Amino acid sequence: MSAAGERRVRVGLGARSYDVVIGSGLLGRAGALLAPLLDAQRRVVVVADATVATLHLDRLRAGLGRNALDVVTVPGGEATKSWAQLEQLVDRLLAMTIDRHTLLVALGGGVIGDLAGFAAAILLRGLDVVQLPTTLLAQVDSSVGGKTGINTAAGKNMVGSFHQPKRVLADIDCLATLPPRELRAGYAEMVKHAAIADRPMFEWFEAQGPAVLAGDAAARAIAVEHSCVTKARIVGADEREGGVRAHLNFGHTFGHALEAETGFGDRLLHGEAVGLGMVLAMRLSERVLGCPADETARLAAHLSASGLPTRLGEIAGGRIDARAAMTHMAVDKKARAGRPSFILARRLGEVCRVDDVDPALVAAVFEAAA
Ligand code: NAD
Ligand code: GLY
């Protein structure tokens, strides 16, 4: 930890390595924290979630200490990860006569990070981007690792690229304004990191999760740092998901199917879908890998105690059609020849990829989770 109380996690990717800085008051010190990227000639354009801009942009503006700061706002929420919003954003940025030295700064949750990151990847064949994640989900997951993209009619994140940020500033003060449901959704992604690779951290969450959710700053900083360490280690080992990075998709095959079936909206947030998807993946793991049922029960109990849905019946707005949800799995971008791929667990903290799962077992898992 630095003198200013920041924690730093290095994402080691050779010439594209970068730091994730975690702590309080980072937006207000953004000028200093981003100094190596900010020469006087460099134009900075902030792409901000419209809600976040009203809450946190002034702190960033003061922290950057720039008189002329261009800001483009876009709406938050999953619908923004679309061709239409991407086109609008790209056109607005080009109309500002940006150049290849322009630095994009993404201020918002995973939606803004993914959209602005993708715009940075394709504009003028690639601009530098800095991620300033303001949701818990974005701080522990989406801002780290360089995945960017949008959703299409065919499904989630179907168009995108790997485009690593130059730096990430995860200011935990931003979490104070985050709606509790969004906070819990991000918490599910932290539990995911522990569940795939860090059993002691899962045990820590069982004890300290309530403090993290209640707003204890020290507990939050530890949790965010730990999650980023796990993610950075995995991304550093396998940036383009040829192997171990796929483990980060634990809960996602079921989760994406549920998000698609519920319309990528307010019925089921991404992190909630991942939480529920992890419980279903554990049930499948029992059938495929002999994972002890106690492990599933333990994960489900913790997620449920944290206020997250663990059964399909808890999703608002009507019954989920399991067969329809399964059809989305065939077009998931991780599917091969129409067969979905799953990350399954031998136990909490130990997962592997399984490609050839009998669809009848998947259907049985859906039915048992009604
Ligand atoms: P989001 O960006 O839509 O933010 C959720 C809501 O919180 C929005 O309404 C937003 O306006 C609001 N908000 C954001 N910060 C706030 C703050 N500090 N105070 C008050 N309100 C705030 O959603 P998200 O959960 O952050 O991100 C979900 C997206 O992330 C999904 O599209 C998912 O696919 C993507 N994702 C990407 C990766 C990756 O590796 N790139 C990983 C995980 C998830
Ligand atoms: N969220 C999955 C990944 O970054 O690979």
Coordinates of C-alpha atoms and ligand atoms in Angstrom, one line a residue:
M1 CA 0.0 0.0 0.0
S2 CA 1.3 3.5 -0.9
A3 CA 1.7 6.4 1.5
A4 CA -1.6 7.8 0.2
G5 CA -3.3 4.5 1.1
E6 CA -3.7 3.2 -2.4
R7 CA -3.3 -0.4 -3.3
R8 CA -1.7 -1.3 -6.6
V9 CA -2.2 -4.5 -8.6
R10 CA 0.0 -5.0 -11.7
V11 CA -1.4 -6.6 -14.8
G12 CA 1.7 -8.2 -16.3
L13 CA 1.4 -8.2 -20.1
G14 CA 4.9 -7.2 -21.2
A15 CA 4.9 -3.9 -23.0
R16 CA 1.1 -3.6 -22.4
S17 CA 1.4 -4.0 -18.6
Y18 CA -0.5 -1.6 -16.4
D19 CA -1.5 -0.8 -12.9
V20 CA -4.9 -1.1 -11.3
V21 CA -4.9 1.5 -8.5
I22 CA -7.4 0.9 -5.7
G23 CA -8.4 3.3 -2.9
S24 CA -10.4 6.2 -1.7
G25 CA -10.3 9.7 -3.3
L26 CA -8.6 8.6 -6.5
L27 CA -10.8 10.7 -8.8
G28 CA -9.7 13.8 -6.9
R29 CA -6.1 12.8 -7.5
A30 CA -6.6 11.6 -11.1
G31 CA -4.1 14.2 -12.5
A32 CA -1.3 12.9 -10.3
L33 CA -2.3 9.2 -10.7
L34 CA -2.4 9.5 -14.5
A35 CA 0.5 11.9 -14.8
P36 CA 2.7 9.6 -17.0
L37 CA -0.1 9.6 -19.6
L38 CA -1.0 13.3 -19.5
D39 CA 1.4 15.5 -21.4
A40 CA 0.3 19.1 -21.8
Q41 CA -0.5 18.6 -25.5
R42 CA -2.6 15.5 -25.0
R43 CA -6.3 15.9 -25.4
V44 CA -8.4 14.0 -22.9
V45 CA -12.0 13.0 -23.7
V46 CA -14.1 11.5 -20.9
V47 CA -16.8 9.1 -21.9
A48 CA -19.1 9.1 -18.9
D49 CA -22.2 7.2 -17.8
A50 CA -24.8 10.0 -17.7
T51 CA -25.9 9.1 -14.1
V52 CA -22.3 8.8 -12.9
A53 CA -21.5 12.2 -14.5
T54 CA -24.0 13.9 -12.3
L55 CA -22.5 12.3 -9.2
H56 CA -18.8 12.1 -9.7
L57 CA -17.6 14.1 -12.8
D58 CA -16.9 17.3 -10.8
R59 CA -14.4 15.4 -8.6
L60 CA -12.7 14.0 -11.7
R61 CA -12.7 17.4 -13.4
A62 CA -11.0 18.9 -10.3
G63 CA -8.7 16.0 -10.0
L64 CA -7.5 16.2 -13.6
G65 CA -7.0 20.0 -13.1
R66 CA -7.6 20.7 -16.8
N67 CA -9.5 23.8 -18.0
A68 CA -10.6 22.2 -21.2
L69 CA -12.0 18.8 -20.6
D70 CA -14.2 17.3 -23.3
V71 CA -17.0 15.1 -21.9
V72 CA -19.4 12.8 -23.8
T73 CA -22.2 11.3 -21.8
V74 CA -24.0 8.1 -22.7
P75 CA -26.9 6.4 -20.8
G76 CA -26.0 3.6 -18.3
G77 CA -27.5 0.1 -18.5
E78 CA -27.1 -2.9 -20.7
A79 CA -29.0 -1.5 -23.7
T80 CA -26.2 1.0 -24.2
K81 CA -23.9 -1.8 -25.4
S82 CA -25.4 -1.7 -28.8
W83 CA -24.5 -0.9 -32.4
A84 CA -26.6 2.2 -32.3
Q85 CA -24.9 3.6 -29.2
L86 CA -21.4 2.6 -30.5
E87 CA -22.1 4.4 -33.8
Q88 CA -23.3 7.5 -32.0
L89 CA -20.3 7.6 -29.7
V90 CA -17.8 7.1 -32.5
D91 CA -19.5 9.8 -34.6
R92 CA -19.5 12.2 -31.7
L93 CA -15.9 11.6 -30.9
L94 CA -14.8 12.0 -34.6
A95 CA -16.9 15.2 -34.8
M96 CA -14.6 16.5 -32.0
T97 CA -11.6 16.1 -34.3
I98 CA -9.8 13.8 -32.0
D99 CA -6.4 12.6 -33.1
R100 CA -4.4 9.4 -32.5
H101 CA -2.8 10.9 -29.4
T102 CA -6.2 11.6 -27.8
L103 CA -6.7 9.7 -24.5
L104 CA -10.2 8.3 -23.8
V105 CA -11.2 8.1 -20.2
A106 CA -14.1 5.7 -19.4
L107 CA -16.1 6.8 -16.3
G108 CA -18.8 4.4 -15.3
G109 CA -19.7 0.8 -14.9
G110 CA -19.0 -2.2 -17.1
V111 CA -21.3 -1.0 -19.8
I112 CA -19.4 2.3 -20.3
G113 CA -16.1 0.5 -19.9
D114 CA -16.9 -2.1 -22.5
L115 CA -18.4 0.5 -25.0
A116 CA -15.8 3.2 -24.6
G117 CA -13.0 0.5 -24.6
F118 CA -14.3 -0.8 -27.9
A119 CA -14.6 2.6 -29.3
A120 CA -11.0 3.2 -28.3
A121 CA -10.0 0.0 -30.0
I122 CA -11.5 0.9 -33.3
L123 CA -11.2 4.7 -33.5
L124 CA -8.3 5.8 -35.8
R125 CA -7.1 2.2 -35.5
G126 CA -6.7 2.4 -31.8
L127 CA -6.6 5.1 -29.1
D128 CA -5.3 4.8 -25.5
V129 CA -8.0 4.3 -22.9
V130 CA -8.0 4.6 -19.1
Q131 CA -10.7 2.9 -17.1
L132 CA -12.3 4.7 -14.2
P133 CA -14.8 2.0 -13.0
T134 CA -17.6 3.2 -10.7
T135 CA -19.5 0.0 -10.0
L136 CA -18.2 -2.8 -7.9
L137 CA -18.5 -5.2 -10.9
A138 CA -16.4 -2.9 -13.0
Q139 CA -13.8 -2.4 -10.3
V140 CA -13.2 -6.1 -9.8
D141 CA -13.8 -7.5 -13.2
S142 CA -14.7 -5.6 -16.4
S143 CA -12.2 -2.8 -16.2
V144 CA -9.3 -5.3 -15.8
G145 CA -8.2 -7.5 -18.6
G146 CA -9.0 -5.6 -21.8
K147 CA -12.2 -7.3 -23.0
T148 CA -14.3 -4.7 -24.7
G149 CA -17.4 -4.9 -26.9
I150 CA -21.1 -4.7 -27.5
N151 CA -24.2 -7.0 -27.6
T152 CA -25.9 -7.8 -30.9
A153 CA -29.2 -9.4 -31.8
A154 CA -27.3 -12.7 -31.8
G155 CA -26.3 -12.4 -28.1
K156 CA -24.1 -10.8 -25.5
N157 CA -20.7 -9.4 -26.2
M158 CA -20.8 -10.9 -29.7
V159 CA -18.8 -8.0 -31.2
G160 CA -15.7 -6.7 -29.6
S161 CA -11.9 -6.8 -29.2
F162 CA -9.1 -7.1 -26.7
H163 CA -7.9 -3.6 -26.0
Q164 CA -6.0 -3.2 -22.7
P165 CA -6.3 0.0 -20.8
K166 CA -3.2 2.1 -20.0
R167 CA -4.3 2.3 -16.3
V168 CA -7.3 1.6 -14.1
L169 CA -8.3 3.8 -11.1
A170 CA -10.8 2.0 -8.9
D171 CA -12.0 4.7 -6.5
I172 CA -14.0 2.9 -3.9
D173 CA -15.7 6.2 -2.8
C174 CA -17.8 5.9 -6.0
L175 CA -19.4 2.8 -4.5
A176 CA -21.2 5.0 -1.9
T177 CA -23.7 6.2 -4.5
L178 CA -24.2 2.8 -6.1
P179 CA -27.7 1.3 -5.7
P180 CA -27.6 -1.7 -3.3
R181 CA -28.8 -4.1 -5.9
E182 CA -26.0 -3.1 -8.2
L183 CA -23.5 -3.5 -5.4
R184 CA -24.7 -7.0 -4.7
A185 CA -24.4 -7.8 -8.4
G186 CA -20.8 -6.8 -8.3
Y187 CA -20.3 -8.8 -5.1
A188 CA -21.3 -11.9 -7.1
E189 CA -18.3 -11.4 -9.4
M190 CA -16.0 -11.1 -6.4
V191 CA -17.3 -14.4 -5.0
K192 CA -16.8 -15.8 -8.5
H193 CA -13.1 -15.0 -8.4
A194 CA -12.8 -16.7 -5.0
A195 CA -14.8 -19.7 -6.1
I196 CA -12.6 -20.4 -9.1
A197 CA -9.2 -19.9 -7.7
D198 CA -9.0 -18.8 -4.1
R199 CA -10.8 -20.9 -1.5
P200 CA -9.3 -19.0 1.5
M201 CA -10.8 -15.8 0.0
F202 CA -14.2 -17.6 -0.3
E203 CA -13.9 -18.3 3.4
W204 CA -12.9 -14.6 4.0
F205 CA -16.1 -13.6 2.1
E206 CA -18.2 -15.8 4.3
A207 CA -16.9 -14.0 7.3
Q208 CA -16.4 -10.4 5.9
G209 CA -19.0 -10.2 3.1
P210 CA -21.5 -8.4 5.3
A211 CA -18.9 -5.7 6.1
V212 CA -18.0 -5.4 2.4
L213 CA -21.7 -5.0 1.5
A214 CA -22.4 -2.6 4.4
G215 CA -19.7 -0.2 3.2
D216 CA -16.7 -0.9 5.5
A217 CA -14.0 1.0 3.5
A218 CA -11.1 -1.2 4.7
A219 CA -13.0 -4.4 3.9
R220 CA -14.0 -3.1 0.5
A221 CA -10.4 -2.2 -0.4
I222 CA -9.1 -5.6 0.7
A223 CA -11.9 -7.4 -1.3
V224 CA -11.4 -5.3 -4.5
E225 CA -7.6 -5.8 -4.3
H226 CA -7.9 -9.5 -3.8
S227 CA -10.3 -9.9 -6.7
C228 CA -8.1 -7.8 -8.9
V229 CA -5.1 -9.9 -8.0
T230 CA -6.8 -13.0 -9.0
K231 CA -8.1 -11.5 -12.2
A232 CA -4.7 -9.9 -13.0
R233 CA -2.9 -13.2 -12.4
I234 CA -5.2 -15.1 -14.8
V235 CA -5.2 -12.4 -17.5
G236 CA -1.4 -12.2 -17.2
A237 CA -1.2 -15.9 -17.9
D238 CA -3.7 -16.1 -20.7
E239 CA -4.7 -12.7 -22.1
R240 CA -6.7 -14.0 -25.1
E241 CA -8.6 -16.8 -23.3
G242 CA -6.8 -19.8 -24.9
G243 CA -6.8 -21.6 -21.6
V244 CA -7.1 -20.6 -18.0
R245 CA -8.9 -17.2 -18.6
A246 CA -11.9 -19.3 -19.6
H247 CA -12.2 -20.1 -15.8
L248 CA -13.4 -16.5 -15.4
N249 CA -16.5 -17.6 -17.2
F250 CA -17.6 -19.7 -14.3
G251 CA -21.4 -19.2 -14.1
H252 CA -21.5 -17.5 -17.4
T253 CA -22.9 -20.2 -19.7
F254 CA -26.0 -20.5 -17.6
G255 CA -25.9 -16.8 -16.7
H256 CA -25.7 -15.5 -20.3
A257 CA -28.6 -17.8 -21.2
L258 CA -30.7 -16.4 -18.4
E259 CA -29.8 -12.8 -19.3
A260 CA -30.8 -13.5 -22.9
E261 CA -34.1 -15.1 -21.8
T262 CA -34.9 -12.2 -19.5
G263 CA -34.1 -9.6 -22.2
F264 CA -30.7 -8.2 -20.9
G265 CA -32.5 -5.8 -18.6
D266 CA -33.7 -5.0 -15.2
R267 CA -35.2 -8.4 -14.5
L268 CA -31.8 -9.9 -14.0
L269 CA -28.6 -7.9 -13.8
H270 CA -25.4 -9.3 -15.2
G271 CA -23.8 -10.0 -11.8
E272 CA -27.1 -11.6 -10.5
A273 CA -27.1 -13.8 -13.6
V274 CA -23.5 -14.8 -12.9
G275 CA -24.4 -15.6 -9.2
L276 CA -27.3 -17.7 -10.2
G277 CA -25.3 -19.3 -13.1
M278 CA -22.6 -20.3 -10.6
V279 CA -25.2 -22.2 -8.5
L280 CA -26.5 -24.0 -11.6
A281 CA -22.9 -24.7 -12.7
M282 CA -22.2 -26.2 -9.3
R283 CA -25.3 -28.5 -9.6
L284 CA -24.0 -29.5 -13.0
S285 CA -20.6 -30.1 -11.5
E286 CA -22.1 -32.5 -9.0
R287 CA -23.5 -34.6 -12.0
V288 CA -20.5 -34.3 -14.3
L289 CA -17.5 -34.1 -11.9
G290 CA -18.8 -35.5 -8.7
C291 CA -18.4 -32.2 -6.9
P292 CA -19.9 -32.7 -3.3
A293 CA -23.4 -31.3 -3.0
D294 CA -22.3 -29.6 0.3
E295 CA -20.1 -27.3 -1.8
T296 CA -23.1 -26.2 -3.9
A297 CA -25.1 -25.6 -0.8
R298 CA -22.3 -23.6 0.7
L299 CA -22.0 -21.3 -2.3
A300 CA -25.8 -20.9 -2.6
A301 CA -26.1 -20.2 1.1
H302 CA -23.5 -17.4 0.9
L303 CA -25.0 -15.8 -2.2
S304 CA -28.5 -16.0 -0.7
A305 CA -27.3 -14.5 2.6
S306 CA -25.7 -11.7 0.5
G307 CA -29.1 -10.9 -1.0
L308 CA -28.6 -12.5 -4.4
P309 CA -31.0 -14.8 -6.2
T310 CA -30.1 -18.5 -6.3
R311 CA -33.3 -20.0 -7.7
L312 CA -35.0 -19.3 -11.1
G313 CA -38.2 -18.6 -9.2
E314 CA -36.6 -15.5 -7.6
I315 CA -36.3 -13.8 -11.0
A316 CA -39.0 -11.2 -11.2
G317 CA -41.5 -11.0 -14.1
G318 CA -42.6 -14.5 -14.6
R319 CA -41.5 -18.1 -15.0
I320 CA -38.2 -18.8 -16.9
D321 CA -38.6 -21.2 -19.8
A322 CA -35.7 -23.6 -19.3
R323 CA -35.8 -25.0 -22.9
A324 CA -35.8 -21.5 -24.4
A325 CA -32.9 -20.6 -22.1
M326 CA -31.0 -23.6 -23.3
T327 CA -31.3 -22.5 -26.9
H328 CA -29.3 -19.4 -26.1
M329 CA -26.4 -21.6 -24.9
A330 CA -25.9 -22.9 -28.4
V331 CA -25.1 -19.4 -29.8
D332 CA -23.0 -18.3 -26.8
K333 CA -19.7 -17.2 -28.3
K334 CA -17.8 -19.9 -26.2
A335 CA -19.9 -22.6 -27.8
R336 CA -18.2 -25.0 -30.3
A337 CA -20.3 -26.4 -33.2
G338 CA -23.4 -25.5 -31.2
R339 CA -22.3 -27.3 -28.1
P340 CA -22.0 -25.0 -25.1
S341 CA -18.8 -25.1 -23.0
F342 CA -19.0 -25.0 -19.2
I343 CA -16.6 -24.1 -16.4
L344 CA -17.3 -26.7 -13.7
A345 CA -16.0 -27.2 -10.2
R346 CA -14.4 -30.1 -8.5
R347 CA -14.8 -28.2 -5.3
L348 CA -14.9 -24.5 -4.4
G349 CA -11.6 -22.9 -5.5
E350 CA -10.9 -25.6 -8.2
V351 CA -12.5 -25.4 -11.6
C352 CA -11.9 -26.7 -15.1
R353 CA -13.5 -26.4 -18.6
V354 CA -15.8 -29.1 -19.8
D355 CA -16.9 -29.0 -23.5
D356 CA -19.0 -32.1 -24.0
V357 CA -21.8 -32.1 -21.5
D358 CA -25.0 -34.1 -22.1
P359 CA -27.8 -31.6 -22.8
A360 CA -30.1 -33.8 -20.7
L361 CA -28.0 -33.1 -17.6
V362 CA -28.2 -29.3 -18.3
A363 CA -32.0 -29.6 -18.7
A364 CA -32.2 -31.5 -15.4
V365 CA -30.2 -28.8 -13.6
F366 CA -32.6 -26.1 -15.0
E367 CA -35.6 -28.1 -13.8
A368 CA -34.2 -28.7 -10.3
A369 CA -33.6 -24.9 -10.0
A370 CA -37.1 -23.8 -10.8
Ligands
NAD1 P1 -23.6 -0.7 -15.7 O1 -22.4 -0.1 -16.3 O2 -24.9 -0.7 -16.5 O3 -23.9 0.0 -14.3 C1 -25.0 -0.4 -13.6 C2 -25.9 0.8 -13.2 O4 -25.3 1.6 -12.2 C3 -26.2 1.8 -14.3 O5 -27.5 2.2 -14.2 C4 -25.3 3.0 -14.0 O6 -25.8 4.2 -14.5 C5 -25.2 3.0 -12.5 N1 -24.0 3.4 -11.9 C6 -22.7 3.2 -12.2 N2 -21.9 3.6 -11.3 C7 -22.6 4.3 -10.4 C8 -22.3 4.9 -9.2 N3 -21.0 5.0 -8.7 N4 -23.3 5.5 -8.5 C9 -24.6 5.3 -8.9 N5 -24.9 4.7 -10.0 C10 -24.0 4.1 -10.7 O7 -23.4 -2.2 -15.2 P2 -22.2 -3.0 -14.6 O8 -22.8 -4.0 -13.7 O9 -21.1 -2.1 -14.0 O10 -21.5 -3.7 -15.8 C11 -22.2 -4.8 -16.5 C12 -21.6 -5.0 -17.8 O11 -20.2 -5.4 -17.7 C13 -22.2 -6.1 -18.7 O12 -22.5 -5.6 -19.9 C14 -21.2 -7.1 -18.7 O13 -21.2 -7.9 -19.9 C15 -19.9 -6.4 -18.6 N6 -18.8 -7.1 -18.1 C16 -17.6 -7.0 -18.9 C17 -16.5 -7.7 -18.5 C18 -15.2 -7.5 -19.2 O14 -14.3 -8.3 -18.9 N7 -15.1 -6.6 -20.1 C19 -16.5 -8.5 -17.3 C20 -17.7 -8.5 -16.6 C21 -18.8 -7.8 -17.0
GLY2 N1 -15.1 -11.5 -17.3 C1 -14.4 -12.5 -18.0 C2 -13.0 -12.1 -18.5 O1 -12.6 -11.0 -18.3 O2 -12.3 -12.9 -19.1

